[in-house]
Amino acid sequence: NAGVTQTPKFRVLKTGQSMTLLCAQDMNHEYMYWYRQDPGMGLRLIHYSVGEGTTAKGEVPDGYNVSRLKKQNFLLGLESAAPSQTSVYFCASRAVEGLNQPQHFGDGTRLSIL
Amino acid sequence: DQQVKQNSPSLSVQEGRISILNCDYTNSMFDYFLWYKKYPAEGPTFLISISSIKDKNEDGRFTVFLNKSAKHLSLHIVPSQPGDSAVYFCAATGFQKLVFGTGTRLLVSP
């Protein structure tokens, strides 16, 4: 029962480097989300997807890109990392069926930009 | 503009007592509210929810109350247990997205 799996769990980058965070879910969920969590700020939505091949901007999308080429995967890319992107990143997914299904979260990726 | 607010960053309670975590929101269009619990180094896990058409929902030791006129909800944990020590996030839904509060760290001491 893997649920939502995020890789990697930790990463340190230098300013200007690029990287991709991978989120995979095995629950056949339509909706997927990327959040960042910063001290004192809760979780803020970066981008989300309502189905394979779709993406949409959330609250804090600048500096990030996403892709949903396969239903089970949602990728978050940083093209040119900045220290302000140091954060813990969480991926989540949820089913469409039924009203207000809760989101299921991965265990996070802790990213440090030096 | 913080649409969902948790004004208490932390709360300490003794084991066996009631824990009350509070949450306020500003957007009257929110139609569903959820509480998530988060342990260190783990993702948030869903705890309990309530629809805007109800004023109370109960699940075991956890009860959520909603006061729409005051735009306020609260989570009651009775009795509190040391394993309940975690960060609790209030969240509200609108248009396929969740808006989270900043969290309250609950510490339940034996």
PDB file of N, CA and C in Angstrom, chain A residues 31 33 35 37 40-45 48 50 57-59 90 94 99-108 110, chain B residues 1-2 31-32 34 36 38 41-46 49 51 87 89 93-103:
ATOM      1  N   TYR A  31      -6.803  13.726  -9.548  1.00  0.00           N
ATOM      2  CA  TYR A  31      -6.238  15.007  -9.165  1.00  0.00           C
ATOM      3  C   TYR A  31      -4.907  14.835  -8.445  1.00  0.00           C
ATOM      4  N   TYR A  33      -1.436  17.294  -6.789  1.00  0.00           N
ATOM      5  CA  TYR A  33      -1.082  18.627  -6.318  1.00  0.00           C
ATOM      6  C   TYR A  33       0.375  18.661  -5.878  1.00  0.00           C
ATOM      7  N   TYR A  35       2.663  21.097  -3.224  1.00  0.00           N
ATOM      8  CA  TYR A  35       2.668  22.145  -2.219  1.00  0.00           C
ATOM      9  C   TYR A  35       4.098  22.374  -1.742  1.00  0.00           C
ATOM     10  N   GLN A  37       5.922  23.758   1.958  1.00  0.00           N
ATOM     11  CA  GLN A  37       5.669  24.128   3.346  1.00  0.00           C
ATOM     12  C   GLN A  37       6.864  24.879   3.887  1.00  0.00           C
ATOM     13  N   GLY A  40       5.868  28.747   9.567  1.00  0.00           N
ATOM     14  CA  GLY A  40       4.894  29.791   9.837  1.00  0.00           C
ATOM     15  C   GLY A  40       3.952  30.106   8.693  1.00  0.00           C
ATOM     16  N   MET A  41       3.993  29.285   7.614  1.00  0.00           N
ATOM     17  CA  MET A  41       3.172  29.632   6.458  1.00  0.00           C
ATOM     18  C   MET A  41       2.257  28.505   6.002  1.00  0.00           C
ATOM     19  N   GLY A  42       2.218  27.405   6.721  1.00  0.00           N
ATOM     20  CA  GLY A  42       1.350  26.315   6.301  1.00  0.00           C
ATOM     21  C   GLY A  42       1.787  25.735   4.968  1.00  0.00           C
ATOM     22  N   LEU A  43       0.865  25.104   4.271  1.00  0.00           N
ATOM     23  CA  LEU A  43       1.136  24.537   2.961  1.00  0.00           C
ATOM     24  C   LEU A  43       0.547  25.451   1.903  1.00  0.00           C
ATOM     25  N   ARG A  44       1.359  25.777   0.917  1.00  0.00           N
ATOM     26  CA  ARG A  44       0.880  26.635  -0.166  1.00  0.00           C
ATOM     27  C   ARG A  44       0.935  25.875  -1.481  1.00  0.00           C
ATOM     28  N   LEU A  45      -0.116  26.006  -2.255  1.00  0.00           N
ATOM     29  CA  LEU A  45      -0.252  25.263  -3.495  1.00  0.00           C
ATOM     30  C   LEU A  45       0.601  25.880  -4.600  1.00  0.00           C
ATOM     31  N   TYR A  48      -1.237  22.309  -9.770  1.00  0.00           N
ATOM     32  CA  TYR A  48      -2.044  21.125  -9.617  1.00  0.00           C
ATOM     33  C   TYR A  48      -2.494  20.613 -10.976  1.00  0.00           C
ATOM     34  N   VAL A  50      -5.783  18.253 -12.851  1.00  0.00           N
ATOM     35  CA  VAL A  50      -7.087  17.591 -12.694  1.00  0.00           C
ATOM     36  C   VAL A  50      -7.214  16.380 -13.590  1.00  0.00           C
ATOM     37  N   LYS A  57      -2.009  26.543 -12.504  1.00  0.00           N
ATOM     38  CA  LYS A  57      -1.224  27.256 -11.494  1.00  0.00           C
ATOM     39  C   LYS A  57      -1.975  27.336 -10.179  1.00  0.00           C
ATOM     40  N   GLY A  58      -1.190  27.251  -9.112  1.00  0.00           N
ATOM     41  CA  GLY A  58      -1.754  27.440  -7.787  1.00  0.00           C
ATOM     42  C   GLY A  58      -1.420  28.821  -7.256  1.00  0.00           C
ATOM     43  N   GLU A  59      -1.187  28.881  -5.974  1.00  0.00           N
ATOM     44  CA  GLU A  59      -0.954  30.157  -5.289  1.00  0.00           C
ATOM     45  C   GLU A  59       0.446  30.720  -5.528  1.00  0.00           C
ATOM     46  N   PHE A  90       5.598  18.898  -0.756  1.00  0.00           N
ATOM     47  CA  PHE A  90       4.670  17.781  -0.603  1.00  0.00           C
ATOM     48  C   PHE A  90       3.832  17.621  -1.857  1.00  0.00           C
ATOM     49  N   ARG A  94      -5.913  13.021  -5.012  1.00  0.00           N
ATOM     50  CA  ARG A  94      -7.250  12.727  -4.498  1.00  0.00           C
ATOM     51  C   ARG A  94      -8.120  12.176  -5.610  1.00  0.00           C
ATOM     52  N   LEU A  99     -18.113  13.540  -3.234  1.00  0.00           N
ATOM     53  CA  LEU A  99     -17.846  14.936  -2.913  1.00  0.00           C
ATOM     54  C   LEU A  99     -16.713  15.067  -1.910  1.00  0.00           C
ATOM     55  N   ASN A 100     -15.837  15.992  -2.168  1.00  0.00           N
ATOM     56  CA  ASN A 100     -14.846  16.396  -1.183  1.00  0.00           C
ATOM     57  C   ASN A 100     -14.023  15.255  -0.608  1.00  0.00           C
ATOM     58  N   GLN A 101     -13.516  14.436  -1.507  1.00  0.00           N
ATOM     59  CA  GLN A 101     -12.587  13.404  -1.061  1.00  0.00           C
ATOM     60  C   GLN A 101     -11.330  14.059  -0.503  1.00  0.00           C
ATOM     61  N   PRO A 102     -10.781  13.543   0.620  1.00  0.00           N
ATOM     62  CA  PRO A 102      -9.565  14.157   1.167  1.00  0.00           C
ATOM     63  C   PRO A 102      -8.370  13.890   0.283  1.00  0.00           C
ATOM     64  N   GLN A 103      -7.407  14.756   0.372  1.00  0.00           N
ATOM     65  CA  GLN A 103      -6.158  14.552  -0.343  1.00  0.00           C
ATOM     66  C   GLN A 103      -5.244  13.636   0.464  1.00  0.00           C
ATOM     67  N   HIS A 104      -4.502  12.803  -0.269  1.00  0.00           N
ATOM     68  CA  HIS A 104      -3.527  11.899   0.333  1.00  0.00           C
ATOM     69  C   HIS A 104      -2.140  12.425   0.019  1.00  0.00           C
ATOM     70  N   PHE A 105      -1.312  12.563   1.037  1.00  0.00           N
ATOM     71  CA  PHE A 105      -0.019  13.200   0.871  1.00  0.00           C
ATOM     72  C   PHE A 105       1.133  12.203   0.897  1.00  0.00           C
ATOM     73  N   GLY A 106       2.191  12.550   0.161  1.00  0.00           N
ATOM     74  CA  GLY A 106       3.456  11.860   0.317  1.00  0.00           C
ATOM     75  C   GLY A 106       4.188  12.378   1.540  1.00  0.00           C
ATOM     76  N   ASP A 107       5.358  11.802   1.804  1.00  0.00           N
ATOM     77  CA  ASP A 107       6.108  12.160   3.000  1.00  0.00           C
ATOM     78  C   ASP A 107       7.034  13.352   2.806  1.00  0.00           C
ATOM     79  N   GLY A 108       7.051  13.933   1.626  1.00  0.00           N
ATOM     80  CA  GLY A 108       7.775  15.175   1.414  1.00  0.00           C
ATOM     81  C   GLY A 108       9.174  15.006   0.862  1.00  0.00           C
ATOM     82  N   ARG A 110      12.676  17.267   1.153  1.00  0.00           N
ATOM     83  CA  ARG A 110      13.319  18.426   1.789  1.00  0.00           C
ATOM     84  C   ARG A 110      14.407  18.920   0.855  1.00  0.00           C
TER      85      ARG A 110
ATOM     86  N   ASP B   1      -2.808  37.545   1.938  1.00  0.00           N
ATOM     87  CA  ASP B   1      -4.177  37.467   2.445  1.00  0.00           C
ATOM     88  C   ASP B   1      -4.442  36.039   2.925  1.00  0.00           C
ATOM     89  N   GLN B   2      -4.387  35.855   4.236  1.00  0.00           N
ATOM     90  CA  GLN B   2      -4.542  34.528   4.810  1.00  0.00           C
ATOM     91  C   GLN B   2      -6.030  34.234   4.932  1.00  0.00           C
ATOM     92  N   ASP B  31     -16.852  25.491   1.095  1.00  0.00           N
ATOM     93  CA  ASP B  31     -18.005  24.631   1.341  1.00  0.00           C
ATOM     94  C   ASP B  31     -17.670  23.358   2.104  1.00  0.00           C
ATOM     95  N   TYR B  32     -16.404  23.159   2.398  1.00  0.00           N
ATOM     96  CA  TYR B  32     -16.017  21.942   3.106  1.00  0.00           C
ATOM     97  C   TYR B  32     -14.747  22.228   3.871  1.00  0.00           C
ATOM     98  N   LEU B  34     -11.601  20.622   6.518  1.00  0.00           N
ATOM     99  CA  LEU B  34     -10.908  19.398   6.908  1.00  0.00           C
ATOM    100  C   LEU B  34      -9.838  19.719   7.940  1.00  0.00           C
ATOM    101  N   TYR B  36      -6.140  18.085   9.169  1.00  0.00           N
ATOM    102  CA  TYR B  36      -5.057  17.160   8.892  1.00  0.00           C
ATOM    103  C   TYR B  36      -4.111  17.161  10.085  1.00  0.00           C
ATOM    104  N   LYS B  38      -0.103  16.123  11.262  1.00  0.00           N
ATOM    105  CA  LYS B  38       1.205  15.907  10.652  1.00  0.00           C
ATOM    106  C   LYS B  38       2.245  15.626  11.735  1.00  0.00           C
ATOM    107  N   ALA B  41       8.664  14.700   9.677  1.00  0.00           N
ATOM    108  CA  ALA B  41       9.222  13.885   8.588  1.00  0.00           C
ATOM    109  C   ALA B  41       8.173  13.014   7.893  1.00  0.00           C
ATOM    110  N   GLU B  42       6.912  13.337   8.075  1.00  0.00           N
ATOM    111  CA  GLU B  42       5.850  12.631   7.364  1.00  0.00           C
ATOM    112  C   GLU B  42       4.939  13.649   6.697  1.00  0.00           C
ATOM    113  N   GLY B  43       4.151  13.179   5.723  1.00  0.00           N
ATOM    114  CA  GLY B  43       3.166  14.058   5.125  1.00  0.00           C
ATOM    115  C   GLY B  43       1.930  14.188   5.995  1.00  0.00           C
ATOM    116  N   PRO B  44       1.123  15.222   5.762  1.00  0.00           N
ATOM    117  CA  PRO B  44      -0.131  15.361   6.504  1.00  0.00           C
ATOM    118  C   PRO B  44      -1.056  14.181   6.231  1.00  0.00           C
ATOM    119  N   THR B  45      -1.786  13.769   7.235  1.00  0.00           N
ATOM    120  CA  THR B  45      -2.783  12.712   7.058  1.00  0.00           C
ATOM    121  C   THR B  45      -4.151  13.254   7.447  1.00  0.00           C
ATOM    122  N   PHE B  46      -5.137  12.869   6.697  1.00  0.00           N
ATOM    123  CA  PHE B  46      -6.503  13.332   6.912  1.00  0.00           C
ATOM    124  C   PHE B  46      -7.032  12.814   8.243  1.00  0.00           C
ATOM    125  N   SER B  49     -13.478  15.727   8.765  1.00  0.00           N
ATOM    126  CA  SER B  49     -13.963  16.827   7.934  1.00  0.00           C
ATOM    127  C   SER B  49     -15.399  17.178   8.301  1.00  0.00           C
ATOM    128  N   SER B  51     -18.923  19.269   6.380  1.00  0.00           N
ATOM    129  CA  SER B  51     -19.540  20.043   5.316  1.00  0.00           C
ATOM    130  C   SER B  51     -20.094  21.350   5.879  1.00  0.00           C
ATOM    131  N   VAL B  87       1.452  18.348  14.634  1.00  0.00           N
ATOM    132  CA  VAL B  87       0.966  19.629  14.119  1.00  0.00           C
ATOM    133  C   VAL B  87      -0.369  19.380  13.424  1.00  0.00           C
ATOM    134  N   PHE B  89      -3.336  20.878  11.013  1.00  0.00           N
ATOM    135  CA  PHE B  89      -3.664  21.892  10.015  1.00  0.00           C
ATOM    136  C   PHE B  89      -5.164  21.888   9.747  1.00  0.00           C
ATOM    137  N   THR B  93     -11.967  23.945   1.493  1.00  0.00           N
ATOM    138  CA  THR B  93     -11.983  23.674   0.048  1.00  0.00           C
ATOM    139  C   THR B  93     -12.879  24.643  -0.696  1.00  0.00           C
ATOM    140  N   GLY B  94     -12.396  24.945  -1.884  1.00  0.00           N
ATOM    141  CA  GLY B  94     -13.185  25.735  -2.796  1.00  0.00           C
ATOM    142  C   GLY B  94     -12.595  25.540  -4.187  1.00  0.00           C
ATOM    143  N   PHE B  95     -13.412  25.190  -5.176  1.00  0.00           N
ATOM    144  CA  PHE B  95     -12.959  25.082  -6.559  1.00  0.00           C
ATOM    145  C   PHE B  95     -11.764  24.119  -6.721  1.00  0.00           C
ATOM    146  N   GLN B  96     -11.932  22.911  -6.222  1.00  0.00           N
ATOM    147  CA  GLN B  96     -10.950  21.826  -6.400  1.00  0.00           C
ATOM    148  C   GLN B  96      -9.662  22.011  -5.616  1.00  0.00           C
ATOM    149  N   LYS B  97      -9.519  23.082  -4.886  1.00  0.00           N
ATOM    150  CA  LYS B  97      -8.258  23.319  -4.195  1.00  0.00           C
ATOM    151  C   LYS B  97      -8.471  23.428  -2.694  1.00  0.00           C
ATOM    152  N   LEU B  98      -7.417  23.066  -1.969  1.00  0.00           N
ATOM    153  CA  LEU B  98      -7.414  23.219  -0.514  1.00  0.00           C
ATOM    154  C   LEU B  98      -6.633  24.465  -0.135  1.00  0.00           C
ATOM    155  N   VAL B  99      -7.145  25.200   0.846  1.00  0.00           N
ATOM    156  CA  VAL B  99      -6.412  26.316   1.421  1.00  0.00           C
ATOM    157  C   VAL B  99      -6.115  25.954   2.868  1.00  0.00           C
ATOM    158  N   PHE B 100      -4.841  25.964   3.218  1.00  0.00           N
ATOM    159  CA  PHE B 100      -4.429  25.513   4.543  1.00  0.00           C
ATOM    160  C   PHE B 100      -4.176  26.676   5.488  1.00  0.00           C
ATOM    161  N   GLY B 101      -4.428  26.416   6.759  1.00  0.00           N
ATOM    162  CA  GLY B 101      -3.972  27.305   7.806  1.00  0.00           C
ATOM    163  C   GLY B 101      -2.502  27.054   8.084  1.00  0.00           C
ATOM    164  N   THR B 102      -1.949  27.818   9.013  1.00  0.00           N
ATOM    165  CA  THR B 102      -0.517  27.733   9.292  1.00  0.00           C
ATOM    166  C   THR B 102      -0.165  26.641  10.295  1.00  0.00           C
ATOM    167  N   GLY B 103      -1.163  26.021  10.888  1.00  0.00           N
ATOM    168  CA  GLY B 103      -0.906  24.891  11.773  1.00  0.00           C
ATOM    169  C   GLY B 103      -0.808  25.266  13.236  1.00  0.00           C
TER     170      GLY B 103
END
